[in-house]
mmCIF file of C-alpha atoms in Angstrom:
data_model
loop_
_atom_site.group_PDB
_atom_site.id
_atom_site.type_symbol
_atom_site.label_atom_id
_atom_site.label_comp_id
_atom_site.label_asym_id
_atom_site.label_seq_id
_atom_site.Cartn_x
_atom_site.Cartn_y
_atom_site.Cartn_z
ATOM 1 C CA UNK A 1 0.000 0.000 0.000
ATOM 2 C CA UNK A 2 1.191 3.492 -0.873
ATOM 3 C CA UNK A 3 0.284 6.478 1.305
ATOM 4 C CA UNK A 4 0.693 10.132 0.340
ATOM 5 C CA UNK A 5 0.459 12.712 3.128
ATOM 6 C CA UNK A 6 -0.201 16.351 2.211
ATOM 7 C CA UNK A 7 0.824 18.919 4.837
ATOM 8 C CA UNK A 8 4.092 19.138 6.769
ATOM 9 C CA UNK A 9 3.032 21.002 9.920
ATOM 10 C CA UNK A 10 2.828 19.506 13.386
ATOM 11 C CA UNK A 11 -0.013 17.126 12.504
ATOM 12 C CA UNK A 12 1.673 16.088 9.237
ATOM 13 C CA UNK A 13 4.854 15.330 11.197
ATOM 14 C CA UNK A 14 2.982 12.927 13.501
ATOM 15 C CA UNK A 15 1.013 11.309 10.657
ATOM 16 C CA UNK A 16 4.180 10.724 8.644
ATOM 17 C CA UNK A 17 6.045 9.196 11.591
ATOM 18 C CA UNK A 18 3.163 6.849 12.439
ATOM 19 C CA UNK A 19 2.489 5.786 8.843
ATOM 20 C CA UNK A 20 6.210 5.266 8.176
ATOM 21 C CA UNK A 21 6.375 2.968 11.225
ATOM 22 C CA UNK A 22 3.428 0.879 9.984
ATOM 23 C CA UNK A 23 4.485 -2.102 7.818
ATOM 24 C CA UNK A 24 1.105 -2.170 6.047
ATOM 25 C CA UNK A 25 2.419 0.801 4.031
ATOM 26 C CA UNK A 26 5.159 -0.142 1.588
ATOM 27 C CA UNK A 27 5.735 3.364 0.224
ATOM 28 C CA UNK A 28 5.260 6.706 1.968
ATOM 29 C CA UNK A 29 5.467 10.235 0.563
ATOM 30 C CA UNK A 30 5.110 13.612 2.307
ATOM 31 C CA UNK A 31 4.275 16.639 0.163
ATOM 32 C CA UNK A 32 3.605 20.301 0.907
ATOM 33 C CA UNK A 33 4.029 23.748 -0.594
ATOM 34 C CA UNK A 34 7.507 23.960 1.021
ATOM 35 C CA UNK A 35 9.576 20.870 0.214
ATOM 36 C CA UNK A 36 12.269 21.746 2.775
ATOM 37 C CA UNK A 37 9.721 21.188 5.566
ATOM 38 C CA UNK A 38 9.004 17.719 4.162
ATOM 39 C CA UNK A 39 12.722 16.974 3.885
ATOM 40 C CA UNK A 40 13.218 17.889 7.561
ATOM 41 C CA UNK A 41 10.459 15.496 8.661
ATOM 42 C CA UNK A 42 11.802 12.724 6.414
ATOM 43 C CA UNK A 43 15.305 13.230 7.801
ATOM 44 C CA UNK A 44 14.127 12.627 11.387
ATOM 45 C CA UNK A 45 12.609 9.296 10.272
ATOM 46 C CA UNK A 46 15.680 8.372 8.241
ATOM 47 C CA UNK A 47 16.500 5.353 6.140
ATOM 48 C CA UNK A 48 15.000 6.877 2.983
ATOM 49 C CA UNK A 49 11.649 5.547 4.247
ATOM 50 C CA UNK A 50 9.790 8.736 3.287
ATOM 51 C CA UNK A 51 9.922 10.326 -0.149
ATOM 52 C CA UNK A 52 9.181 14.057 -0.380
ATOM 53 C CA UNK A 53 7.685 16.388 -2.965
ATOM 54 C CA UNK A 54 6.566 19.975 -3.488
ATOM 55 C CA UNK A 55 2.919 20.548 -4.364
ATOM 56 C CA UNK A 56 0.429 23.397 -4.357
ATOM 57 C CA UNK A 57 -2.691 21.821 -2.827
ATOM 58 C CA UNK A 58 -4.837 24.607 -4.309
ATOM 59 C CA UNK A 59 -4.047 23.308 -7.804
ATOM 60 C CA UNK A 60 -5.817 20.190 -9.093
ATOM 61 C CA UNK A 61 -3.406 19.862 -12.072
ATOM 62 C CA UNK A 62 -0.361 19.967 -9.724
ATOM 63 C CA UNK A 63 -1.960 17.455 -7.370
ATOM 64 C CA UNK A 64 -2.841 15.150 -10.271
ATOM 65 C CA UNK A 65 0.693 15.297 -11.655
ATOM 66 C CA UNK A 66 2.003 14.193 -8.253
ATOM 67 C CA UNK A 67 -0.668 11.508 -7.813
ATOM 68 C CA UNK A 68 0.019 10.042 -11.247
ATOM 69 C CA UNK A 69 3.740 10.003 -10.556
ATOM 70 C CA UNK A 70 3.582 8.400 -7.074
ATOM 71 C CA UNK A 71 0.297 6.456 -7.551
ATOM 72 C CA UNK A 72 -0.884 6.470 -3.926
ATOM 73 C CA UNK A 73 -3.610 4.109 -2.766
ATOM 74 C CA UNK A 74 -4.703 6.613 -0.130
ATOM 75 C CA UNK A 75 -4.146 10.368 0.241
ATOM 76 C CA UNK A 76 -4.074 11.714 3.814
ATOM 77 C CA UNK A 77 -4.995 15.394 3.750
ATOM 78 C CA UNK A 78 -3.591 17.339 6.718
ATOM 79 C CA UNK A 79 -3.183 20.562 4.737
ATOM 80 C CA UNK A 80 -5.542 23.534 5.233
ATOM 81 C CA UNK A 81 -9.339 22.987 5.324
ATOM 82 C CA UNK A 82 -9.595 25.428 2.368
ATOM 83 C CA UNK A 83 -7.897 22.754 0.269
ATOM 84 C CA UNK A 84 -10.174 19.789 0.995
ATOM 85 C CA UNK A 85 -12.185 20.110 -2.197
ATOM 86 C CA UNK A 86 -9.245 20.489 -4.596
ATOM 87 C CA UNK A 87 -7.613 17.410 -3.040
ATOM 88 C CA UNK A 88 -10.893 15.456 -3.282
ATOM 89 C CA UNK A 89 -11.229 16.550 -6.928
ATOM 90 C CA UNK A 90 -7.703 15.303 -7.658
ATOM 91 C CA UNK A 91 -8.412 11.988 -5.886
ATOM 92 C CA UNK A 92 -11.468 11.448 -8.082
ATOM 93 C CA UNK A 93 -9.561 12.323 -11.235
ATOM 94 C CA UNK A 94 -6.666 10.000 -10.387
ATOM 95 C CA UNK A 95 -8.483 7.117 -8.658
ATOM 96 C CA UNK A 96 -7.113 7.656 -5.129
ATOM 97 C CA UNK A 97 -8.874 7.099 -1.804
ATOM 98 C CA UNK A 98 -9.061 10.040 0.591
ATOM 99 C CA UNK A 99 -8.887 10.838 4.319
ATOM 100 C CA UNK A 100 -8.859 14.176 6.178
ATOM 101 C CA UNK A 101 -9.075 15.550 9.729
ATOM 102 C CA UNK A 102 -11.191 18.705 9.311
ATOM 103 C CA UNK A 103 -14.084 19.675 7.077
ATOM 104 C CA UNK A 104 -13.978 22.176 4.265
ATOM 105 C CA UNK A 105 -14.002 25.918 4.946
ATOM 106 C CA UNK A 106 -14.342 28.563 2.245
ATOM 107 C CA UNK A 107 -11.431 30.979 2.412
ATOM 108 C CA UNK A 108 -13.581 34.096 2.312
ATOM 109 C CA UNK A 109 -16.066 33.124 5.042
ATOM 110 C CA UNK A 110 -15.535 31.949 8.638
ATOM 111 C CA UNK A 111 -18.004 29.128 8.250
ATOM 112 C CA UNK A 112 -17.683 25.371 8.071
ATOM 113 C CA UNK A 113 -20.086 22.521 7.488
ATOM 114 C CA UNK A 114 -20.044 19.101 5.816
ATOM 115 C CA UNK A 115 -22.446 19.907 2.973
ATOM 116 C CA UNK A 116 -19.672 20.694 0.489
ATOM 117 C CA UNK A 117 -17.951 17.356 1.089
ATOM 118 C CA UNK A 118 -21.132 15.293 1.470
ATOM 119 C CA UNK A 119 -21.991 16.543 -2.026
ATOM 120 C CA UNK A 120 -19.144 14.307 -3.307
ATOM 121 C CA UNK A 121 -21.011 11.147 -2.208
ATOM 122 C CA UNK A 122 -22.279 10.083 -5.626
ATOM 123 C CA UNK A 123 -18.981 10.744 -7.397
ATOM 124 C CA UNK A 124 -16.901 8.733 -4.914
ATOM 125 C CA UNK A 125 -19.504 5.969 -4.954
ATOM 126 C CA UNK A 126 -19.514 5.812 -8.771
ATOM 127 C CA UNK A 127 -15.703 5.720 -8.786
ATOM 128 C CA UNK A 128 -15.612 2.916 -6.199
ATOM 129 C CA UNK A 129 -13.439 5.075 -3.928
ATOM 130 C CA UNK A 130 -13.543 5.697 -0.173
ATOM 131 C CA UNK A 131 -13.465 9.211 1.305
ATOM 132 C CA UNK A 132 -13.101 9.304 5.114
ATOM 133 C CA UNK A 133 -13.962 12.657 6.681
ATOM 134 C CA UNK A 134 -12.857 14.071 10.030
ATOM 135 C CA UNK A 135 -10.399 11.456 11.268
ATOM 136 C CA UNK A 136 -8.493 13.543 13.829
ATOM 137 C CA UNK A 137 -9.404 13.624 17.497
ATOM 138 C CA UNK A 138 -12.245 16.146 17.471
ATOM 139 C CA UNK A 139 -13.621 15.583 14.937
ATOM 140 C CA UNK A 140 -12.548 11.955 14.768
ATOM 141 C CA UNK A 141 -12.012 9.990 17.957
ATOM 142 C CA UNK A 142 -14.894 11.827 19.633
ATOM 143 C CA UNK A 143 -17.236 10.475 16.931
ATOM 144 C CA UNK A 144 -15.684 7.001 17.227
ATOM 145 C CA UNK A 145 -16.176 7.172 21.020
ATOM 146 C CA UNK A 146 -19.845 7.995 20.334
ATOM 147 C CA UNK A 147 -20.156 5.062 17.905
ATOM 148 C CA UNK A 148 -18.572 2.763 20.499
ATOM 149 C CA UNK A 149 -21.009 3.972 23.159
ATOM 150 C CA UNK A 150 -23.958 3.408 20.810
ATOM 151 C CA UNK A 151 -22.732 -0.070 19.890
ATOM 152 C CA UNK A 152 -21.910 -1.344 23.377
ATOM 153 C CA UNK A 153 -23.607 0.737 26.070
ATOM 154 C CA UNK A 154 -26.821 2.365 24.813
ATOM 155 C CA UNK A 155 -29.967 1.469 22.935
ATOM 156 C CA UNK A 156 -30.558 5.197 22.453
ATOM 157 C CA UNK A 157 -28.229 8.139 23.009
ATOM 158 C CA UNK A 158 -30.216 11.169 24.173
ATOM 159 C CA UNK A 159 -27.631 13.706 25.362
ATOM 160 C CA UNK A 160 -24.099 14.105 24.018
ATOM 161 C CA UNK A 161 -21.567 16.596 25.373
ATOM 162 C CA UNK A 162 -18.099 16.544 23.813
ATOM 163 C CA UNK A 163 -15.563 18.143 26.160
ATOM 164 C CA UNK A 164 -12.106 19.375 25.115
ATOM 165 C CA UNK A 165 -9.663 20.647 27.719
ATOM 166 C CA UNK A 166 -6.107 21.777 27.074
ATOM 167 C CA UNK A 167 -4.555 22.327 30.499
ATOM 168 C CA UNK A 168 -1.067 22.687 29.066
ATOM 169 C CA UNK A 169 1.218 25.699 29.420
ATOM 170 C CA UNK A 170 3.662 26.642 26.648
ATOM 171 C CA UNK A 171 4.994 29.772 28.351
ATOM 172 C CA UNK A 172 4.024 32.124 25.522
ATOM 173 C CA UNK A 173 1.934 35.262 26.085
ATOM 174 C CA UNK A 174 -0.303 34.210 23.183
ATOM 175 C CA UNK A 175 -0.033 31.333 20.733
ATOM 176 C CA UNK A 176 -2.437 28.925 19.043
ATOM 177 C CA UNK A 177 -2.080 25.142 19.177
ATOM 178 C CA UNK A 178 -2.761 24.654 15.481
ATOM 179 C CA UNK A 179 -2.799 26.904 12.408
ATOM 180 C CA UNK A 180 -3.555 30.381 13.876
ATOM 181 C CA UNK A 181 -5.760 31.396 10.966
ATOM 182 C CA UNK A 182 -7.998 28.328 11.344
ATOM 183 C CA UNK A 183 -7.896 28.408 15.158
ATOM 184 C CA UNK A 184 -8.932 32.057 15.507
ATOM 185 C CA UNK A 185 -11.663 31.737 12.860
ATOM 186 C CA UNK A 186 -13.035 28.698 14.681
ATOM 187 C CA UNK A 187 -13.186 30.063 18.220
ATOM 188 C CA UNK A 188 -14.394 33.598 17.426
ATOM 189 C CA UNK A 189 -17.502 32.653 15.476
ATOM 190 C CA UNK A 190 -20.927 32.288 17.082
ATOM 191 C CA UNK A 191 -21.637 29.213 19.158
ATOM 192 C CA UNK A 192 -24.123 26.606 17.989
ATOM 193 C CA UNK A 193 -25.589 23.493 19.559
ATOM 194 C CA UNK A 194 -28.314 20.988 18.672
ATOM 195 C CA UNK A 195 -31.548 20.844 20.683
ATOM 196 C CA UNK A 196 -34.755 18.944 19.860
ATOM 197 C CA UNK A 197 -34.214 18.828 16.120
ATOM 198 C CA UNK A 198 -33.023 22.437 15.750
ATOM 199 C CA UNK A 199 -29.741 24.335 15.872
ATOM 200 C CA UNK A 200 -29.554 26.969 18.596
ATOM 201 C CA UNK A 201 -27.182 29.871 17.866
ATOM 202 C CA UNK A 202 -25.410 31.715 20.721
ATOM 203 C CA UNK A 203 -23.037 34.637 20.932
ATOM 204 C CA UNK A 204 -19.339 33.610 21.038
ATOM 205 C CA UNK A 205 -18.532 32.078 24.450
ATOM 206 C CA UNK A 206 -21.979 33.034 25.799
ATOM 207 C CA UNK A 207 -22.586 29.666 27.515
ATOM 208 C CA UNK A 208 -19.861 28.575 29.909
ATOM 209 C CA UNK A 209 -19.359 26.793 33.195
ATOM 210 C CA UNK A 210 -16.590 25.083 35.171
ATOM 211 C CA UNK A 211 -16.190 21.379 34.406
ATOM 212 C CA UNK A 212 -13.895 18.869 36.093
ATOM 213 C CA UNK A 213 -11.435 16.962 33.934
ATOM 214 C CA UNK A 214 -9.756 13.719 35.118
ATOM 215 C CA UNK A 215 -6.210 14.268 36.339
ATOM 216 C CA UNK A 216 -6.506 18.009 35.688
ATOM 217 C CA UNK A 217 -9.245 19.475 37.868
ATOM 218 C CA UNK A 218 -11.717 22.261 37.246
ATOM 219 C CA UNK A 219 -11.500 24.399 34.110
ATOM 220 C CA UNK A 220 -13.911 26.991 32.730
ATOM 221 C CA UNK A 221 -15.481 25.464 29.616
ATOM 222 C CA UNK A 222 -17.311 27.250 26.780
ATOM 223 C CA UNK A 223 -19.909 26.022 24.285
ATOM 224 C CA UNK A 224 -18.664 26.536 20.718
ATOM 225 C CA UNK A 225 -19.705 24.981 17.424
ATOM 226 C CA UNK A 226 -17.712 21.998 16.181
ATOM 227 C CA UNK A 227 -18.321 20.083 12.977
ATOM 228 C CA UNK A 228 -18.712 16.554 14.361
ATOM 229 C CA UNK A 229 -22.014 17.617 15.956
ATOM 230 C CA UNK A 230 -23.451 17.950 12.444
ATOM 231 C CA UNK A 231 -22.671 14.383 11.400
ATOM 232 C CA UNK A 232 -23.402 12.797 14.792
ATOM 233 C CA UNK A 233 -26.951 14.137 15.074
ATOM 234 C CA UNK A 234 -27.539 12.940 11.507
ATOM 235 C CA UNK A 235 -26.205 9.441 12.155
ATOM 236 C CA UNK A 236 -27.733 9.089 15.653
ATOM 237 C CA UNK A 237 -31.249 10.538 15.282
ATOM 238 C CA UNK A 238 -32.188 9.598 18.872
ATOM 239 C CA UNK A 239 -29.973 12.467 20.102
ATOM 240 C CA UNK A 240 -32.076 15.202 21.724
ATOM 241 C CA UNK A 241 -29.211 17.571 22.502
ATOM 242 C CA UNK A 242 -25.582 17.723 21.392
ATOM 243 C CA UNK A 243 -23.007 20.317 22.501
ATOM 244 C CA UNK A 244 -19.269 20.872 22.230
ATOM 245 C CA UNK A 245 -17.329 22.428 25.127
ATOM 246 C CA UNK A 246 -13.785 23.791 24.977
ATOM 247 C CA UNK A 247 -11.602 25.329 27.678
ATOM 248 C CA UNK A 248 -9.936 28.720 27.257
ATOM 249 C CA UNK A 249 -7.733 30.562 29.745
ATOM 250 C CA UNK A 250 -8.641 34.143 30.601
ATOM 251 C CA UNK A 251 -5.375 35.457 29.150
ATOM 252 C CA UNK A 252 -6.096 33.711 25.843
ATOM 253 C CA UNK A 253 -9.620 35.182 25.724
ATOM 254 C CA UNK A 254 -8.297 38.664 26.528
ATOM 255 C CA UNK A 255 -5.788 38.486 23.664
ATOM 256 C CA UNK A 256 -8.534 37.160 21.396
ATOM 257 C CA UNK A 257 -10.819 40.102 22.222
ATOM 258 C CA UNK A 258 -8.020 42.583 21.522
ATOM 259 C CA UNK A 259 -7.189 40.865 18.211
ATOM 260 C CA UNK A 260 -10.848 41.137 17.185
ATOM 261 C CA UNK A 261 -11.306 44.694 18.441
ATOM 262 C CA UNK A 262 -8.334 46.043 16.488
ATOM 263 C CA UNK A 263 -9.338 44.238 13.297
ATOM 264 C CA UNK A 264 -6.548 41.648 13.179
ATOM 265 C CA UNK A 265 -9.033 38.757 12.997
ATOM 266 C CA UNK A 266 -10.470 40.082 9.724
ATOM 267 C CA UNK A 267 -10.451 37.617 6.829
ATOM 268 C CA UNK A 268 -11.207 40.181 4.112
ATOM 269 C CA UNK A 269 -8.280 41.825 2.290
ATOM 270 C CA UNK A 270 -7.119 45.380 3.008
ATOM 271 C CA UNK A 271 -4.622 47.600 1.173
ATOM 272 C CA UNK A 272 -1.428 48.406 3.088
ATOM 273 C CA UNK A 273 1.317 50.449 1.373
ATOM 274 C CA UNK A 274 -0.232 49.596 -1.966
ATOM 275 C CA UNK A 275 -0.190 45.849 -1.236
ATOM 276 C CA UNK A 276 -3.268 43.705 -0.581
ATOM 277 C CA UNK A 277 -2.992 41.759 2.688
ATOM 278 C CA UNK A 278 -5.446 39.763 4.815
ATOM 279 C CA UNK A 279 -5.047 40.831 8.488
ATOM 280 C CA UNK A 280 -5.474 37.341 9.971
ATOM 281 C CA UNK A 281 -2.853 35.957 7.549
ATOM 282 C CA UNK A 282 -0.431 38.707 8.601
ATOM 283 C CA UNK A 283 -1.146 37.845 12.246
ATOM 284 C CA UNK A 284 -0.392 34.197 11.498
ATOM 285 C CA UNK A 285 3.023 35.230 10.149
ATOM 286 C CA UNK A 286 4.019 36.993 13.391
ATOM 287 C CA UNK A 287 2.596 34.481 15.895
ATOM 288 C CA UNK A 288 4.670 31.470 17.049
ATOM 289 C CA UNK A 289 4.537 28.448 14.743
ATOM 290 C CA UNK A 290 2.380 25.860 16.584
ATOM 291 C CA UNK A 291 4.983 23.239 15.691
ATOM 292 C CA UNK A 292 7.576 25.170 17.733
ATOM 293 C CA UNK A 293 5.608 25.076 20.988
ATOM 294 C CA UNK A 294 6.316 21.454 21.909
ATOM 295 C CA UNK A 295 9.754 21.900 23.473
ATOM 296 C CA UNK A 296 8.420 24.006 26.353
ATOM 297 C CA UNK A 297 4.913 22.606 26.681
ATOM 298 C CA UNK A 298 3.880 21.066 30.013
ATOM 299 C CA UNK A 299 0.589 19.599 31.206
ATOM 300 C CA UNK A 300 -2.152 17.548 29.604
ATOM 301 C CA UNK A 301 -5.074 17.613 27.246
ATOM 302 C CA UNK A 302 -8.289 15.788 28.133
ATOM 303 C CA UNK A 303 -10.876 15.144 25.413
ATOM 304 C CA UNK A 304 -13.922 12.933 25.604
ATOM 305 C CA UNK A 305 -17.656 12.371 25.395
ATOM 306 C CA UNK A 306 -20.142 12.668 28.241
ATOM 307 C CA UNK A 307 -23.273 10.764 27.261
ATOM 308 C CA UNK A 308 -26.710 10.065 28.720
ATOM 309 C CA UNK A 309 -29.186 7.647 27.235
ATOM 310 C CA UNK A 310 -31.211 4.472 27.633
ATOM 311 C CA UNK A 311 -30.068 0.857 27.886
ATOM 312 C CA UNK A 312 -32.630 -1.898 28.528
ATOM 313 C CA UNK A 313 -35.198 0.705 29.513
ATOM 314 C CA UNK A 314 -33.013 2.356 32.160
ATOM 315 C CA UNK A 315 -31.199 5.687 31.992
ATOM 316 C CA UNK A 316 -27.403 5.584 32.237
ATOM 317 C CA UNK A 317 -24.517 8.044 31.999
ATOM 318 C CA UNK A 318 -21.175 7.296 30.414
ATOM 319 C CA UNK A 319 -17.903 9.213 30.075
ATOM 320 C CA UNK A 320 -15.212 8.035 27.657
ATOM 321 C CA UNK A 321 -12.033 10.094 27.324
ATOM 322 C CA UNK A 322 -8.310 10.303 26.640
ATOM 323 C CA UNK A 323 -5.674 12.349 28.464
ATOM 324 C CA UNK A 324 -2.507 13.151 26.528
ATOM 325 C CA UNK A 325 0.681 14.578 28.039
ATOM 326 C CA UNK A 326 2.436 17.354 26.100
ATOM 327 C CA UNK A 327 5.922 16.337 27.243
ATOM 328 C CA UNK A 328 5.398 12.695 26.303
ATOM 329 C CA UNK A 329 4.076 13.701 22.885
ATOM 330 C CA UNK A 330 7.151 15.863 22.323
ATOM 331 C CA UNK A 331 9.477 13.094 23.461
ATOM 332 C CA UNK A 332 7.974 10.672 20.934
ATOM 333 C CA UNK A 333 7.339 12.924 17.924
ATOM 334 C CA UNK A 334 8.843 16.374 18.565
ATOM 335 C CA UNK A 335 5.349 17.905 18.593
ATOM 336 C CA UNK A 336 2.913 19.039 21.284
ATOM 337 C CA UNK A 337 -0.151 17.045 22.362
ATOM 338 C CA UNK A 338 -2.633 18.894 20.128
ATOM 339 C CA UNK A 339 -0.711 17.822 17.017
ATOM 340 C CA UNK A 340 -0.204 14.336 18.473
ATOM 341 C CA UNK A 341 -3.883 13.771 19.285
ATOM 342 C CA UNK A 342 -4.859 14.808 15.741
ATOM 343 C CA UNK A 343 -2.074 13.019 13.874
ATOM 344 C CA UNK A 344 -2.277 9.610 15.555
ATOM 345 C CA UNK A 345 -5.963 9.028 14.643
ATOM 346 C CA UNK A 346 -5.377 10.179 11.051
ATOM 347 C CA UNK A 347 -2.563 7.654 10.617
ATOM 348 C CA UNK A 348 -4.627 4.953 12.327
ATOM 349 C CA UNK A 349 -7.642 5.700 10.113
ATOM 350 C CA UNK A 350 -5.441 5.292 7.036
ATOM 351 C CA UNK A 351 -4.267 1.974 8.478
ATOM 352 C CA UNK A 352 -7.892 0.871 9.041
ATOM 353 C CA UNK A 353 -8.552 1.542 5.350
ATOM 354 C CA UNK A 354 -5.327 -0.166 4.214
ATOM 355 C CA UNK A 355 -6.186 -3.302 6.210
ATOM 356 C CA UNK A 356 -9.639 -3.446 4.650
ATOM 357 C CA UNK A 357 -11.414 -2.760 7.967
ATOM 358 C CA UNK A 358 -12.847 0.631 6.973
ATOM 359 C CA UNK A 359 -13.893 0.404 3.344
ATOM 360 C CA UNK A 360 -16.810 1.423 1.183
ATOM 361 C CA UNK A 361 -17.627 3.334 -1.974
ATOM 362 C CA UNK A 362 -18.643 6.884 -1.103
ATOM 363 C CA UNK A 363 -18.082 9.609 1.474
ATOM 364 C CA UNK A 364 -18.124 8.566 5.140
ATOM 365 C CA UNK A 365 -17.804 10.178 8.545
ATOM 366 C CA UNK A 366 -15.785 8.023 10.912
ATOM 367 C CA UNK A 367 -18.740 7.026 13.125
ATOM 368 C CA UNK A 368 -20.178 5.110 10.152
ATOM 369 C CA UNK A 369 -17.419 2.496 10.481
ATOM 370 C CA UNK A 370 -16.928 -0.195 13.155
ATOM 371 C CA UNK A 371 -15.284 1.567 16.138
ATOM 372 C CA UNK A 372 -13.891 -1.613 17.718
ATOM 373 C CA UNK A 373 -10.743 -2.280 15.626
ATOM 374 C CA UNK A 374 -9.815 1.416 15.732
ATOM 375 C CA UNK A 375 -10.168 1.737 19.518
ATOM 376 C CA UNK A 376 -8.367 -1.586 20.002
ATOM 377 C CA UNK A 377 -5.259 -0.035 18.435
ATOM 378 C CA UNK A 378 -5.604 3.562 19.618
ATOM 379 C CA UNK A 379 -3.990 2.952 23.022
ATOM 380 C CA UNK A 380 -1.106 1.040 21.435
ATOM 381 C CA UNK A 381 -0.475 4.073 19.220
ATOM 382 C CA UNK A 382 -0.087 6.344 22.257
ATOM 383 C CA UNK A 383 -3.651 7.483 23.042
ATOM 384 C CA UNK A 384 -5.083 5.195 25.756
ATOM 385 C CA UNK A 385 -8.742 5.781 26.604
ATOM 386 C CA UNK A 386 -10.798 5.350 29.757
ATOM 387 C CA UNK A 387 -14.448 4.785 30.663
ATOM 388 C CA UNK A 388 -16.536 5.954 33.620
ATOM 389 C CA UNK A 389 -20.009 4.494 34.130
ATOM 390 C CA UNK A 390 -22.982 6.136 35.869
ATOM 391 C CA UNK A 391 -20.993 8.975 37.408
ATOM 392 C CA UNK A 392 -21.799 12.689 37.618
ATOM 393 C CA UNK A 393 -21.089 14.011 34.126
ATOM 394 C CA UNK A 394 -21.881 17.624 35.181
ATOM 395 C CA UNK A 395 -23.869 18.437 32.047
ATOM 396 C CA UNK A 396 -27.309 17.135 33.023
ATOM 397 C CA UNK A 397 -29.282 20.332 32.436
#
């Protein structure tokens, strides 16, 4: 099996290391806009295991030239969400299977939903190709956790709360844990959650409360919109309410407010000294590279699903989660835990496809596949998970 990874940031580094270590893949290539970044990742793996290439993921002809040259069986897209559709187009044109970690976003609008990618269903089905969407941690493992809960512990899931805590400290005054442009767009838009068949829209960070996280303690947590809610309420129609909670420190939120207030979060172009620039892209250029944060990062992330529902006519609660240590992630891969928790599931999802365990013609969200073989391997790959039954999950209202 041949795997081609597109994107050489922190997540791409982890994906490449994990795929290169997996004997199911005979040939591995890493490609990005900047070949020197790919070469640096390949050099850390050594042994000429990973080939590298330069490609502009915005260009279908460039992608197709690379695909036809390398002939990958599966393309793992960990580039920018803006590039999902061009990479999917190239996969269709060249007969390659596809996997990504985040759904498509248009460049000119801070908005994301699955409709653009779900629209590829018929074309992938007709081509006999598999497209796997959202195979990071959230989205990704959180949806697989939900599928596992539905398969083993519930007849009906009624309430789903996905909780994401980063209790790490990187020592910087302000930095984002993944691409700053995507991160800031994501957390500054209006909140949205699912309730009784409708989407409820809130002001940014309007709903918040302290939640306790295992091994970490209490952290203020905020309801934001996250894309896996969209597919989960579609695939589990018994869900009455679904929310996504994320922790933010007060210093981070203060910086975020200032960035918005002075116009640096704008995604529309402005003219500066006769040159057109996009403020948020300029901000990205001056902020620390998320890949550089790992060396000084301490603490843990904790991400999981808090679920209530019915089993054999009785109501039960269930909490399934993973804690990941920043220092351990850096020791293994040279990246921080946010990159690690996204990259490991992407590589494992590609392995599930390569082994024939996750296959099908069409476009799939990860919860549509059998969660058992994936979760059986997840701990071995460095992300052990834990279950708590019938405990206080703090989100009962």
